[in-house]
Amino acid sequence: LSAGSQVIVQVHYNTTKGAGTDSSLVRLRLTPQVGTTRKALNTMLMPAPVELPCRPDKRGSWCDRETAVADIRERFGEQVATADLLHLLCGPVEPGPTQSCTRTAREPMVIRAVAGHMHLLGRSISVDVDKGTAQARRVLDLPVWDFDDQGAKALPEPVTVEPGHTLTVTCTHDQSLRDQLPAFKGRSERYVAWGEGTTDEMCLGIVLWHQP
Protein backbone atom coordinates (compact mmCIF):
# COMPACT_ATOMS: atom_id res chain seq x y z
CA LEU A 1 0.00 0.00 0.00
CA SER A 2 1.34 3.40 -0.93
CA ALA A 3 1.23 6.27 1.54
CA GLY A 4 -2.22 7.86 1.47
CA SER A 5 -3.98 4.73 0.24
CA GLN A 6 -7.59 4.28 1.30
CA VAL A 7 -8.91 0.98 2.61
CA ILE A 8 -12.62 0.62 1.82
CA VAL A 9 -14.74 -1.87 3.76
CA GLN A 10 -18.14 -2.99 2.48
CA VAL A 11 -20.56 -4.13 5.18
CA HIS A 12 -23.93 -5.82 4.65
CA TYR A 13 -26.58 -5.18 7.31
CA ASN A 14 -29.72 -7.18 8.08
CA THR A 15 -32.31 -4.43 8.49
CA THR A 16 -35.11 -6.88 9.31
CA LYS A 17 -33.69 -7.18 12.82
CA GLY A 18 -34.20 -3.49 13.61
CA ALA A 19 -31.73 -0.81 14.66
CA GLY A 20 -28.67 -1.36 16.81
CA THR A 21 -25.11 -0.31 17.50
CA ASP A 22 -22.51 -1.21 14.90
CA SER A 23 -19.74 -3.17 16.62
CA SER A 24 -17.88 -4.12 13.44
CA LEU A 25 -14.08 -4.27 13.77
CA VAL A 26 -11.34 -4.30 11.16
CA ARG A 27 -7.89 -5.56 12.09
CA LEU A 28 -5.17 -4.63 9.60
CA ARG A 29 -1.85 -6.47 9.85
CA LEU A 30 1.16 -4.94 8.12
CA THR A 31 4.53 -6.30 7.01
CA PRO A 32 7.55 -4.36 5.69
CA GLN A 33 7.87 -4.27 1.92
CA VAL A 34 11.67 -4.47 2.09
CA GLY A 35 13.51 -7.53 3.34
CA THR A 36 10.63 -10.01 3.17
CA THR A 37 10.12 -13.15 1.08
CA ARG A 38 6.34 -12.95 1.34
CA LYS A 39 4.33 -12.70 -1.87
CA ALA A 40 1.23 -10.55 -2.20
CA LEU A 41 -2.05 -12.47 -2.44
CA ASN A 42 -4.48 -11.48 -5.16
CA THR A 43 -8.22 -12.07 -5.05
CA MET A 44 -10.05 -13.47 -8.07
CA LEU A 45 -13.85 -13.17 -7.92
CA MET A 46 -15.79 -15.75 -9.95
CA PRO A 47 -19.53 -14.96 -10.08
CA ALA A 48 -22.05 -17.27 -11.70
CA PRO A 49 -25.73 -16.62 -12.49
CA VAL A 50 -28.57 -17.60 -10.20
CA GLU A 51 -31.76 -18.51 -12.05
CA LEU A 52 -33.93 -20.39 -9.57
CA PRO A 53 -37.61 -20.78 -10.57
CA CYS A 54 -40.44 -21.26 -8.11
CA ARG A 55 -41.50 -24.78 -7.26
CA PRO A 56 -44.30 -26.11 -9.52
CA ASP A 57 -46.89 -26.01 -6.71
CA LYS A 58 -45.97 -22.46 -5.57
CA ARG A 59 -46.89 -20.39 -8.61
CA GLY A 60 -47.67 -16.68 -8.18
CA SER A 61 -46.99 -13.23 -9.62
CA TRP A 62 -43.49 -13.12 -8.10
CA CYS A 63 -42.60 -16.32 -9.95
CA ASP A 64 -42.25 -14.34 -13.17
CA ARG A 65 -38.54 -13.69 -13.84
CA GLU A 66 -39.06 -10.25 -15.37
CA THR A 67 -41.09 -9.11 -12.35
CA ALA A 68 -38.53 -10.47 -9.87
CA VAL A 69 -35.51 -8.92 -11.62
CA ALA A 70 -37.29 -5.56 -11.97
CA ASP A 71 -37.86 -5.62 -8.19
CA ILE A 72 -34.16 -6.28 -7.55
CA ARG A 73 -33.25 -3.40 -9.85
CA GLU A 74 -35.65 -1.07 -8.05
CA ARG A 75 -34.45 -2.03 -4.57
CA PHE A 76 -30.75 -1.59 -5.31
CA GLY A 77 -30.76 1.12 -7.97
CA GLU A 78 -29.03 -0.95 -10.62
CA GLN A 79 -29.20 0.52 -14.10
CA VAL A 80 -28.65 -2.95 -15.53
CA ALA A 81 -29.36 -5.94 -13.30
CA THR A 82 -26.37 -8.11 -12.43
CA ALA A 83 -28.58 -11.09 -13.20
CA ASP A 84 -28.55 -10.07 -16.86
CA LEU A 85 -24.88 -9.03 -16.97
CA LEU A 86 -23.81 -12.48 -15.78
CA HIS A 87 -25.42 -14.01 -18.85
CA LEU A 88 -22.99 -11.99 -20.96
CA LEU A 89 -20.05 -13.20 -18.85
CA CYS A 90 -21.03 -16.85 -18.50
CA GLY A 91 -23.06 -17.59 -21.62
CA PRO A 92 -26.59 -18.95 -22.05
CA VAL A 93 -28.30 -20.07 -18.84
CA GLU A 94 -31.03 -22.67 -18.43
CA PRO A 95 -33.13 -21.86 -15.32
CA GLY A 96 -32.75 -24.47 -12.60
CA PRO A 97 -31.23 -25.18 -9.19
CA THR A 98 -27.63 -25.61 -10.37
CA GLN A 99 -25.62 -22.99 -12.25
CA SER A 100 -21.95 -22.58 -13.12
CA CYS A 101 -19.52 -20.24 -14.84
CA THR A 102 -16.05 -20.87 -16.27
CA ARG A 103 -13.19 -18.40 -16.45
CA THR A 104 -9.88 -18.83 -18.28
CA ALA A 105 -6.62 -17.97 -16.51
CA ARG A 106 -4.72 -15.21 -18.30
CA GLU A 107 -1.50 -15.52 -16.28
CA PRO A 108 0.24 -18.10 -14.09
CA MET A 109 -1.41 -18.47 -10.70
CA VAL A 110 -0.51 -20.32 -7.51
CA ILE A 111 -3.77 -20.87 -5.61
CA ARG A 112 -3.37 -20.83 -1.82
CA ALA A 113 -6.95 -20.63 -0.54
CA VAL A 114 -10.52 -20.65 -1.86
CA ALA A 115 -13.86 -19.47 -0.47
CA GLY A 116 -17.47 -19.55 -1.59
CA HIS A 117 -20.34 -17.15 -1.15
CA MET A 118 -24.07 -17.79 -1.41
CA HIS A 119 -27.07 -16.70 0.66
CA LEU A 120 -29.75 -18.59 2.58
CA LEU A 121 -31.03 -20.82 -0.23
CA GLY A 122 -27.57 -22.20 -1.00
CA ARG A 123 -27.09 -25.96 -0.81
CA SER A 124 -23.58 -26.58 -2.17
CA ILE A 125 -20.72 -24.83 -3.95
CA SER A 126 -17.52 -26.02 -5.61
CA VAL A 127 -14.59 -24.59 -7.57
CA ASP A 128 -12.71 -26.77 -10.07
CA VAL A 129 -9.57 -26.32 -12.14
CA ASP A 130 -9.88 -27.71 -15.69
CA LYS A 131 -13.26 -29.27 -14.93
CA GLY A 132 -14.23 -32.14 -17.21
CA THR A 133 -10.67 -32.95 -18.27
CA ALA A 134 -8.22 -35.65 -17.24
CA GLN A 135 -6.29 -32.99 -15.31
CA ALA A 136 -9.32 -31.79 -13.31
CA ARG A 137 -8.66 -30.72 -9.71
CA ARG A 138 -11.27 -29.63 -7.17
CA VAL A 139 -9.95 -26.79 -5.03
CA LEU A 140 -13.18 -26.04 -3.12
CA ASP A 141 -15.83 -28.58 -2.18
CA LEU A 142 -18.63 -27.53 0.18
CA PRO A 143 -21.36 -30.19 -0.26
CA VAL A 144 -23.32 -28.69 2.65
CA TRP A 145 -23.39 -24.89 2.49
CA ASP A 146 -23.33 -23.02 5.82
CA PHE A 147 -24.26 -19.34 5.50
CA ASP A 148 -22.71 -18.67 8.93
CA ASP A 149 -19.32 -20.14 8.03
CA GLN A 150 -17.89 -18.37 4.99
CA GLY A 151 -14.19 -18.27 5.76
CA ALA A 152 -11.60 -19.08 3.11
CA LYS A 153 -10.28 -22.64 3.10
CA ALA A 154 -6.48 -22.91 2.84
CA LEU A 155 -5.37 -25.65 0.44
CA PRO A 156 -3.25 -28.47 1.92
CA GLU A 157 -0.90 -27.96 -1.03
CA PRO A 158 -0.81 -24.98 -3.40
CA VAL A 159 -2.25 -25.56 -6.88
CA THR A 160 -0.52 -24.01 -9.89
CA VAL A 161 -2.68 -22.87 -12.80
CA GLU A 162 -1.10 -22.00 -16.14
CA PRO A 163 -2.46 -19.50 -18.69
CA GLY A 164 -5.24 -21.09 -20.72
CA HIS A 165 -6.38 -23.38 -17.93
CA THR A 166 -9.92 -22.91 -16.65
CA LEU A 167 -11.58 -22.33 -13.29
CA THR A 168 -15.25 -23.19 -12.82
CA VAL A 169 -17.57 -22.27 -9.96
CA THR A 170 -20.75 -24.34 -9.51
CA CYS A 171 -23.61 -23.59 -7.10
CA THR A 172 -26.81 -25.39 -6.18
CA HIS A 173 -29.75 -23.56 -4.54
CA ASP A 174 -32.96 -24.97 -3.07
CA GLN A 175 -36.33 -23.20 -2.83
CA SER A 176 -37.54 -25.72 -0.23
CA LEU A 177 -35.28 -24.07 2.37
CA ARG A 178 -37.89 -21.28 2.46
CA ASP A 179 -40.07 -23.66 4.46
CA GLN A 180 -37.41 -24.00 7.18
CA LEU A 181 -35.74 -20.60 7.61
CA PRO A 182 -37.24 -17.76 9.70
CA ALA A 183 -35.97 -15.10 7.27
CA PHE A 184 -38.59 -16.24 4.73
CA LYS A 185 -41.54 -16.37 7.12
CA GLY A 186 -44.49 -14.51 5.61
CA ARG A 187 -42.71 -14.00 2.26
CA SER A 188 -44.25 -15.27 -0.95
CA GLU A 189 -42.16 -17.64 -3.03
CA ARG A 190 -40.51 -15.88 -5.94
CA TYR A 191 -38.18 -16.41 -8.87
CA VAL A 192 -34.69 -15.98 -7.39
CA ALA A 193 -31.94 -14.18 -9.28
CA TRP A 194 -28.66 -12.51 -8.34
CA GLY A 195 -29.32 -9.73 -5.84
CA GLU A 196 -27.74 -7.95 -2.87
CA GLY A 197 -30.40 -8.82 -0.30
CA THR A 198 -29.98 -11.80 2.03
CA THR A 199 -33.24 -13.27 0.71
CA ASP A 200 -31.99 -12.76 -2.84
CA GLU A 201 -29.13 -15.02 -3.93
CA MET A 202 -25.56 -15.10 -5.17
CA CYS A 203 -23.08 -17.66 -6.47
CA LEU A 204 -19.49 -16.54 -6.04
CA GLY A 205 -16.18 -18.39 -5.98
CA ILE A 206 -13.31 -16.48 -4.35
CA VAL A 207 -9.78 -17.59 -5.24
CA LEU A 208 -6.73 -16.30 -3.32
CA TRP A 209 -3.57 -16.60 -5.37
CA HIS A 210 -0.08 -15.23 -5.94
CA GLN A 211 2.32 -15.18 -8.84
CA PRO A 212 4.82 -18.08 -9.09
PDB file of C-alpha atoms in Angstrom:
ATOM      1  CA  LEU A   1       0.000   0.000   0.000  1.00  0.00           C
ATOM      2  CA  SER A   2       1.336   3.403  -0.930  1.00  0.00           C
ATOM      3  CA  ALA A   3       1.226   6.273   1.539  1.00  0.00           C
ATOM      4  CA  GLY A   4      -2.216   7.864   1.470  1.00  0.00           C
ATOM      5  CA  SER A   5      -3.980   4.731   0.243  1.00  0.00           C
ATOM      6  CA  GLN A   6      -7.588   4.283   1.299  1.00  0.00           C
ATOM      7  CA  VAL A   7      -8.912   0.978   2.614  1.00  0.00           C
ATOM      8  CA  ILE A   8     -12.624   0.620   1.823  1.00  0.00           C
ATOM      9  CA  VAL A   9     -14.738  -1.866   3.757  1.00  0.00           C
ATOM     10  CA  GLN A  10     -18.138  -2.991   2.482  1.00  0.00           C
ATOM     11  CA  VAL A  11     -20.561  -4.134   5.181  1.00  0.00           C
ATOM     12  CA  HIS A  12     -23.929  -5.815   4.651  1.00  0.00           C
ATOM     13  CA  TYR A  13     -26.579  -5.183   7.306  1.00  0.00           C
ATOM     14  CA  ASN A  14     -29.722  -7.182   8.078  1.00  0.00           C
ATOM     15  CA  THR A  15     -32.312  -4.431   8.485  1.00  0.00           C
ATOM     16  CA  THR A  16     -35.107  -6.877   9.306  1.00  0.00           C
ATOM     17  CA  LYS A  17     -33.688  -7.176  12.822  1.00  0.00           C
ATOM     18  CA  GLY A  18     -34.201  -3.485  13.614  1.00  0.00           C
ATOM     19  CA  ALA A  19     -31.730  -0.805  14.659  1.00  0.00           C
ATOM     20  CA  GLY A  20     -28.672  -1.361  16.808  1.00  0.00           C
ATOM     21  CA  THR A  21     -25.108  -0.306  17.498  1.00  0.00           C
ATOM     22  CA  ASP A  22     -22.506  -1.214  14.895  1.00  0.00           C
ATOM     23  CA  SER A  23     -19.739  -3.166  16.618  1.00  0.00           C
ATOM     24  CA  SER A  24     -17.876  -4.121  13.435  1.00  0.00           C
ATOM     25  CA  LEU A  25     -14.082  -4.274  13.767  1.00  0.00           C
ATOM     26  CA  VAL A  26     -11.344  -4.300  11.160  1.00  0.00           C
ATOM     27  CA  ARG A  27      -7.891  -5.557  12.093  1.00  0.00           C
ATOM     28  CA  LEU A  28      -5.166  -4.631   9.597  1.00  0.00           C
ATOM     29  CA  ARG A  29      -1.846  -6.471   9.852  1.00  0.00           C
ATOM     30  CA  LEU A  30       1.163  -4.940   8.120  1.00  0.00           C
ATOM     31  CA  THR A  31       4.527  -6.297   7.005  1.00  0.00           C
ATOM     32  CA  PRO A  32       7.552  -4.364   5.693  1.00  0.00           C
ATOM     33  CA  GLN A  33       7.873  -4.272   1.919  1.00  0.00           C
ATOM     34  CA  VAL A  34      11.675  -4.470   2.091  1.00  0.00           C
ATOM     35  CA  GLY A  35      13.509  -7.530   3.338  1.00  0.00           C
ATOM     36  CA  THR A  36      10.631 -10.012   3.171  1.00  0.00           C
ATOM     37  CA  THR A  37      10.120 -13.146   1.084  1.00  0.00           C
ATOM     38  CA  ARG A  38       6.337 -12.945   1.341  1.00  0.00           C
ATOM     39  CA  LYS A  39       4.334 -12.698  -1.869  1.00  0.00           C
ATOM     40  CA  ALA A  40       1.229 -10.550  -2.203  1.00  0.00           C
ATOM     41  CA  LEU A  41      -2.048 -12.466  -2.441  1.00  0.00           C
ATOM     42  CA  ASN A  42      -4.477 -11.475  -5.162  1.00  0.00           C
ATOM     43  CA  THR A  43      -8.221 -12.070  -5.048  1.00  0.00           C
ATOM     44  CA  MET A  44     -10.054 -13.470  -8.075  1.00  0.00           C
ATOM     45  CA  LEU A  45     -13.850 -13.173  -7.925  1.00  0.00           C
ATOM     46  CA  MET A  46     -15.792 -15.748  -9.949  1.00  0.00           C
ATOM     47  CA  PRO A  47     -19.528 -14.962 -10.081  1.00  0.00           C
ATOM     48  CA  ALA A  48     -22.052 -17.268 -11.697  1.00  0.00           C
ATOM     49  CA  PRO A  49     -25.729 -16.621 -12.489  1.00  0.00           C
ATOM     50  CA  VAL A  50     -28.567 -17.597 -10.197  1.00  0.00           C
ATOM     51  CA  GLU A  51     -31.759 -18.507 -12.053  1.00  0.00           C
ATOM     52  CA  LEU A  52     -33.928 -20.391  -9.574  1.00  0.00           C
ATOM     53  CA  PRO A  53     -37.611 -20.777 -10.571  1.00  0.00           C
ATOM     54  CA  CYS A  54     -40.445 -21.263  -8.114  1.00  0.00           C
ATOM     55  CA  ARG A  55     -41.504 -24.777  -7.257  1.00  0.00           C
ATOM     56  CA  PRO A  56     -44.295 -26.110  -9.519  1.00  0.00           C
ATOM     57  CA  ASP A  57     -46.886 -26.005  -6.710  1.00  0.00           C
ATOM     58  CA  LYS A  58     -45.974 -22.461  -5.570  1.00  0.00           C
ATOM     59  CA  ARG A  59     -46.893 -20.393  -8.606  1.00  0.00           C
ATOM     60  CA  GLY A  60     -47.669 -16.684  -8.183  1.00  0.00           C
ATOM     61  CA  SER A  61     -46.990 -13.226  -9.624  1.00  0.00           C
ATOM     62  CA  TRP A  62     -43.486 -13.120  -8.098  1.00  0.00           C
ATOM     63  CA  CYS A  63     -42.604 -16.320  -9.953  1.00  0.00           C
ATOM     64  CA  ASP A  64     -42.250 -14.338 -13.173  1.00  0.00           C
ATOM     65  CA  ARG A  65     -38.537 -13.686 -13.840  1.00  0.00           C
ATOM     66  CA  GLU A  66     -39.062 -10.255 -15.367  1.00  0.00           C
ATOM     67  CA  THR A  67     -41.086  -9.108 -12.349  1.00  0.00           C
ATOM     68  CA  ALA A  68     -38.533 -10.475  -9.871  1.00  0.00           C
ATOM     69  CA  VAL A  69     -35.507  -8.916 -11.619  1.00  0.00           C
ATOM     70  CA  ALA A  70     -37.295  -5.561 -11.971  1.00  0.00           C
ATOM     71  CA  ASP A  71     -37.864  -5.623  -8.195  1.00  0.00           C
ATOM     72  CA  ILE A  72     -34.157  -6.277  -7.545  1.00  0.00           C
ATOM     73  CA  ARG A  73     -33.247  -3.401  -9.849  1.00  0.00           C
ATOM     74  CA  GLU A  74     -35.653  -1.074  -8.054  1.00  0.00           C
ATOM     75  CA  ARG A  75     -34.446  -2.027  -4.568  1.00  0.00           C
ATOM     76  CA  PHE A  76     -30.752  -1.594  -5.315  1.00  0.00           C
ATOM     77  CA  GLY A  77     -30.764   1.119  -7.970  1.00  0.00           C
ATOM     78  CA  GLU A  78     -29.027  -0.952 -10.622  1.00  0.00           C
ATOM     79  CA  GLN A  79     -29.202   0.517 -14.103  1.00  0.00           C
ATOM     80  CA  VAL A  80     -28.655  -2.952 -15.530  1.00  0.00           C
ATOM     81  CA  ALA A  81     -29.364  -5.939 -13.299  1.00  0.00           C
ATOM     82  CA  THR A  82     -26.365  -8.112 -12.426  1.00  0.00           C
ATOM     83  CA  ALA A  83     -28.584 -11.093 -13.199  1.00  0.00           C
ATOM     84  CA  ASP A  84     -28.553 -10.069 -16.856  1.00  0.00           C
ATOM     85  CA  LEU A  85     -24.884  -9.032 -16.969  1.00  0.00           C
ATOM     86  CA  LEU A  86     -23.809 -12.477 -15.781  1.00  0.00           C
ATOM     87  CA  HIS A  87     -25.425 -14.014 -18.848  1.00  0.00           C
ATOM     88  CA  LEU A  88     -22.986 -11.992 -20.960  1.00  0.00           C
ATOM     89  CA  LEU A  89     -20.051 -13.204 -18.854  1.00  0.00           C
ATOM     90  CA  CYS A  90     -21.033 -16.850 -18.503  1.00  0.00           C
ATOM     91  CA  GLY A  91     -23.055 -17.588 -21.622  1.00  0.00           C
ATOM     92  CA  PRO A  92     -26.594 -18.953 -22.046  1.00  0.00           C
ATOM     93  CA  VAL A  93     -28.297 -20.073 -18.844  1.00  0.00           C
ATOM     94  CA  GLU A  94     -31.035 -22.669 -18.425  1.00  0.00           C
ATOM     95  CA  PRO A  95     -33.128 -21.861 -15.320  1.00  0.00           C
ATOM     96  CA  GLY A  96     -32.754 -24.469 -12.602  1.00  0.00           C
ATOM     97  CA  PRO A  97     -31.228 -25.177  -9.191  1.00  0.00           C
ATOM     98  CA  THR A  98     -27.626 -25.611 -10.368  1.00  0.00           C
ATOM     99  CA  GLN A  99     -25.618 -22.987 -12.254  1.00  0.00           C
ATOM    100  CA  SER A 100     -21.946 -22.584 -13.124  1.00  0.00           C
ATOM    101  CA  CYS A 101     -19.521 -20.235 -14.843  1.00  0.00           C
ATOM    102  CA  THR A 102     -16.053 -20.871 -16.271  1.00  0.00           C
ATOM    103  CA  ARG A 103     -13.186 -18.400 -16.454  1.00  0.00           C
ATOM    104  CA  THR A 104      -9.876 -18.834 -18.284  1.00  0.00           C
ATOM    105  CA  ALA A 105      -6.621 -17.969 -16.507  1.00  0.00           C
ATOM    106  CA  ARG A 106      -4.718 -15.212 -18.301  1.00  0.00           C
ATOM    107  CA  GLU A 107      -1.496 -15.516 -16.284  1.00  0.00           C
ATOM    108  CA  PRO A 108       0.244 -18.103 -14.090  1.00  0.00           C
ATOM    109  CA  MET A 109      -1.409 -18.468 -10.696  1.00  0.00           C
ATOM    110  CA  VAL A 110      -0.513 -20.318  -7.507  1.00  0.00           C
ATOM    111  CA  ILE A 111      -3.771 -20.871  -5.610  1.00  0.00           C
ATOM    112  CA  ARG A 112      -3.372 -20.830  -1.820  1.00  0.00           C
ATOM    113  CA  ALA A 113      -6.952 -20.629  -0.539  1.00  0.00           C
ATOM    114  CA  VAL A 114     -10.520 -20.650  -1.857  1.00  0.00           C
ATOM    115  CA  ALA A 115     -13.857 -19.474  -0.470  1.00  0.00           C
ATOM    116  CA  GLY A 116     -17.467 -19.554  -1.591  1.00  0.00           C
ATOM    117  CA  HIS A 117     -20.343 -17.149  -1.147  1.00  0.00           C
ATOM    118  CA  MET A 118     -24.070 -17.789  -1.412  1.00  0.00           C
ATOM    119  CA  HIS A 119     -27.068 -16.703   0.656  1.00  0.00           C
ATOM    120  CA  LEU A 120     -29.750 -18.587   2.585  1.00  0.00           C
ATOM    121  CA  LEU A 121     -31.027 -20.824  -0.226  1.00  0.00           C
ATOM    122  CA  GLY A 122     -27.568 -22.196  -0.995  1.00  0.00           C
ATOM    123  CA  ARG A 123     -27.092 -25.959  -0.807  1.00  0.00           C
ATOM    124  CA  SER A 124     -23.583 -26.581  -2.172  1.00  0.00           C
ATOM    125  CA  ILE A 125     -20.716 -24.828  -3.947  1.00  0.00           C
ATOM    126  CA  SER A 126     -17.520 -26.017  -5.607  1.00  0.00           C
ATOM    127  CA  VAL A 127     -14.586 -24.591  -7.571  1.00  0.00           C
ATOM    128  CA  ASP A 128     -12.711 -26.766 -10.067  1.00  0.00           C
ATOM    129  CA  VAL A 129      -9.574 -26.322 -12.144  1.00  0.00           C
ATOM    130  CA  ASP A 130      -9.884 -27.713 -15.693  1.00  0.00           C
ATOM    131  CA  LYS A 131     -13.261 -29.272 -14.926  1.00  0.00           C
ATOM    132  CA  GLY A 132     -14.234 -32.142 -17.214  1.00  0.00           C
ATOM    133  CA  THR A 133     -10.668 -32.954 -18.266  1.00  0.00           C
ATOM    134  CA  ALA A 134      -8.218 -35.650 -17.239  1.00  0.00           C
ATOM    135  CA  GLN A 135      -6.286 -32.989 -15.314  1.00  0.00           C
ATOM    136  CA  ALA A 136      -9.318 -31.792 -13.313  1.00  0.00           C
ATOM    137  CA  ARG A 137      -8.655 -30.722  -9.709  1.00  0.00           C
ATOM    138  CA  ARG A 138     -11.273 -29.632  -7.175  1.00  0.00           C
ATOM    139  CA  VAL A 139      -9.951 -26.786  -5.026  1.00  0.00           C
ATOM    140  CA  LEU A 140     -13.177 -26.038  -3.121  1.00  0.00           C
ATOM    141  CA  ASP A 141     -15.835 -28.579  -2.179  1.00  0.00           C
ATOM    142  CA  LEU A 142     -18.635 -27.530   0.182  1.00  0.00           C
ATOM    143  CA  PRO A 143     -21.356 -30.189  -0.260  1.00  0.00           C
ATOM    144  CA  VAL A 144     -23.318 -28.688   2.651  1.00  0.00           C
ATOM    145  CA  TRP A 145     -23.389 -24.886   2.492  1.00  0.00           C
ATOM    146  CA  ASP A 146     -23.329 -23.023   5.822  1.00  0.00           C
ATOM    147  CA  PHE A 147     -24.260 -19.336   5.500  1.00  0.00           C
ATOM    148  CA  ASP A 148     -22.715 -18.672   8.934  1.00  0.00           C
ATOM    149  CA  ASP A 149     -19.316 -20.135   8.032  1.00  0.00           C
ATOM    150  CA  GLN A 150     -17.892 -18.371   4.985  1.00  0.00           C
ATOM    151  CA  GLY A 151     -14.187 -18.266   5.758  1.00  0.00           C
ATOM    152  CA  ALA A 152     -11.598 -19.083   3.113  1.00  0.00           C
ATOM    153  CA  LYS A 153     -10.277 -22.643   3.100  1.00  0.00           C
ATOM    154  CA  ALA A 154      -6.479 -22.910   2.842  1.00  0.00           C
ATOM    155  CA  LEU A 155      -5.374 -25.646   0.436  1.00  0.00           C
ATOM    156  CA  PRO A 156      -3.247 -28.469   1.919  1.00  0.00           C
ATOM    157  CA  GLU A 157      -0.899 -27.958  -1.029  1.00  0.00           C
ATOM    158  CA  PRO A 158      -0.815 -24.983  -3.405  1.00  0.00           C
ATOM    159  CA  VAL A 159      -2.252 -25.558  -6.881  1.00  0.00           C
ATOM    160  CA  THR A 160      -0.519 -24.014  -9.893  1.00  0.00           C
ATOM    161  CA  VAL A 161      -2.679 -22.873 -12.798  1.00  0.00           C
ATOM    162  CA  GLU A 162      -1.098 -22.001 -16.136  1.00  0.00           C
ATOM    163  CA  PRO A 163      -2.460 -19.503 -18.693  1.00  0.00           C
ATOM    164  CA  GLY A 164      -5.242 -21.090 -20.722  1.00  0.00           C
ATOM    165  CA  HIS A 165      -6.382 -23.377 -17.929  1.00  0.00           C
ATOM    166  CA  THR A 166      -9.924 -22.911 -16.652  1.00  0.00           C
ATOM    167  CA  LEU A 167     -11.576 -22.328 -13.292  1.00  0.00           C
ATOM    168  CA  THR A 168     -15.253 -23.194 -12.816  1.00  0.00           C
ATOM    169  CA  VAL A 169     -17.567 -22.267  -9.955  1.00  0.00           C
ATOM    170  CA  THR A 170     -20.750 -24.339  -9.514  1.00  0.00           C
ATOM    171  CA  CYS A 171     -23.614 -23.592  -7.098  1.00  0.00           C
ATOM    172  CA  THR A 172     -26.813 -25.385  -6.182  1.00  0.00           C
ATOM    173  CA  HIS A 173     -29.755 -23.559  -4.542  1.00  0.00           C
ATOM    174  CA  ASP A 174     -32.955 -24.965  -3.068  1.00  0.00           C
ATOM    175  CA  GLN A 175     -36.332 -23.199  -2.827  1.00  0.00           C
ATOM    176  CA  SER A 176     -37.541 -25.723  -0.228  1.00  0.00           C
ATOM    177  CA  LEU A 177     -35.281 -24.068   2.366  1.00  0.00           C
ATOM    178  CA  ARG A 178     -37.886 -21.277   2.461  1.00  0.00           C
ATOM    179  CA  ASP A 179     -40.070 -23.657   4.459  1.00  0.00           C
ATOM    180  CA  GLN A 180     -37.415 -23.998   7.176  1.00  0.00           C
ATOM    181  CA  LEU A 181     -35.741 -20.602   7.607  1.00  0.00           C
ATOM    182  CA  PRO A 182     -37.237 -17.759   9.702  1.00  0.00           C
ATOM    183  CA  ALA A 183     -35.974 -15.100   7.269  1.00  0.00           C
ATOM    184  CA  PHE A 184     -38.594 -16.238   4.732  1.00  0.00           C
ATOM    185  CA  LYS A 185     -41.542 -16.373   7.117  1.00  0.00           C
ATOM    186  CA  GLY A 186     -44.486 -14.510   5.608  1.00  0.00           C
ATOM    187  CA  ARG A 187     -42.709 -13.999   2.260  1.00  0.00           C
ATOM    188  CA  SER A 188     -44.246 -15.267  -0.953  1.00  0.00           C
ATOM    189  CA  GLU A 189     -42.157 -17.635  -3.030  1.00  0.00           C
ATOM    190  CA  ARG A 190     -40.511 -15.881  -5.945  1.00  0.00           C
ATOM    191  CA  TYR A 191     -38.184 -16.410  -8.873  1.00  0.00           C
ATOM    192  CA  VAL A 192     -34.695 -15.984  -7.387  1.00  0.00           C
ATOM    193  CA  ALA A 193     -31.945 -14.178  -9.280  1.00  0.00           C
ATOM    194  CA  TRP A 194     -28.662 -12.509  -8.341  1.00  0.00           C
ATOM    195  CA  GLY A 195     -29.320  -9.727  -5.835  1.00  0.00           C
ATOM    196  CA  GLU A 196     -27.738  -7.951  -2.875  1.00  0.00           C
ATOM    197  CA  GLY A 197     -30.405  -8.823  -0.297  1.00  0.00           C
ATOM    198  CA  THR A 198     -29.976 -11.799   2.030  1.00  0.00           C
ATOM    199  CA  THR A 199     -33.240 -13.271   0.713  1.00  0.00           C
ATOM    200  CA  ASP A 200     -31.987 -12.761  -2.842  1.00  0.00           C
ATOM    201  CA  GLU A 201     -29.135 -15.024  -3.930  1.00  0.00           C
ATOM    202  CA  MET A 202     -25.556 -15.098  -5.166  1.00  0.00           C
ATOM    203  CA  CYS A 203     -23.083 -17.665  -6.475  1.00  0.00           C
ATOM    204  CA  LEU A 204     -19.494 -16.545  -6.040  1.00  0.00           C
ATOM    205  CA  GLY A 205     -16.183 -18.388  -5.979  1.00  0.00           C
ATOM    206  CA  ILE A 206     -13.314 -16.483  -4.350  1.00  0.00           C
ATOM    207  CA  VAL A 207      -9.776 -17.586  -5.238  1.00  0.00           C
ATOM    208  CA  LEU A 208      -6.726 -16.296  -3.319  1.00  0.00           C
ATOM    209  CA  TRP A 209      -3.568 -16.605  -5.372  1.00  0.00           C
ATOM    210  CA  HIS A 210      -0.083 -15.233  -5.941  1.00  0.00           C
ATOM    211  CA  GLN A 211       2.316 -15.182  -8.844  1.00  0.00           C
ATOM    212  CA  PRO A 212       4.816 -18.083  -9.086  1.00  0.00           C
TER     213      PRO A 212
END
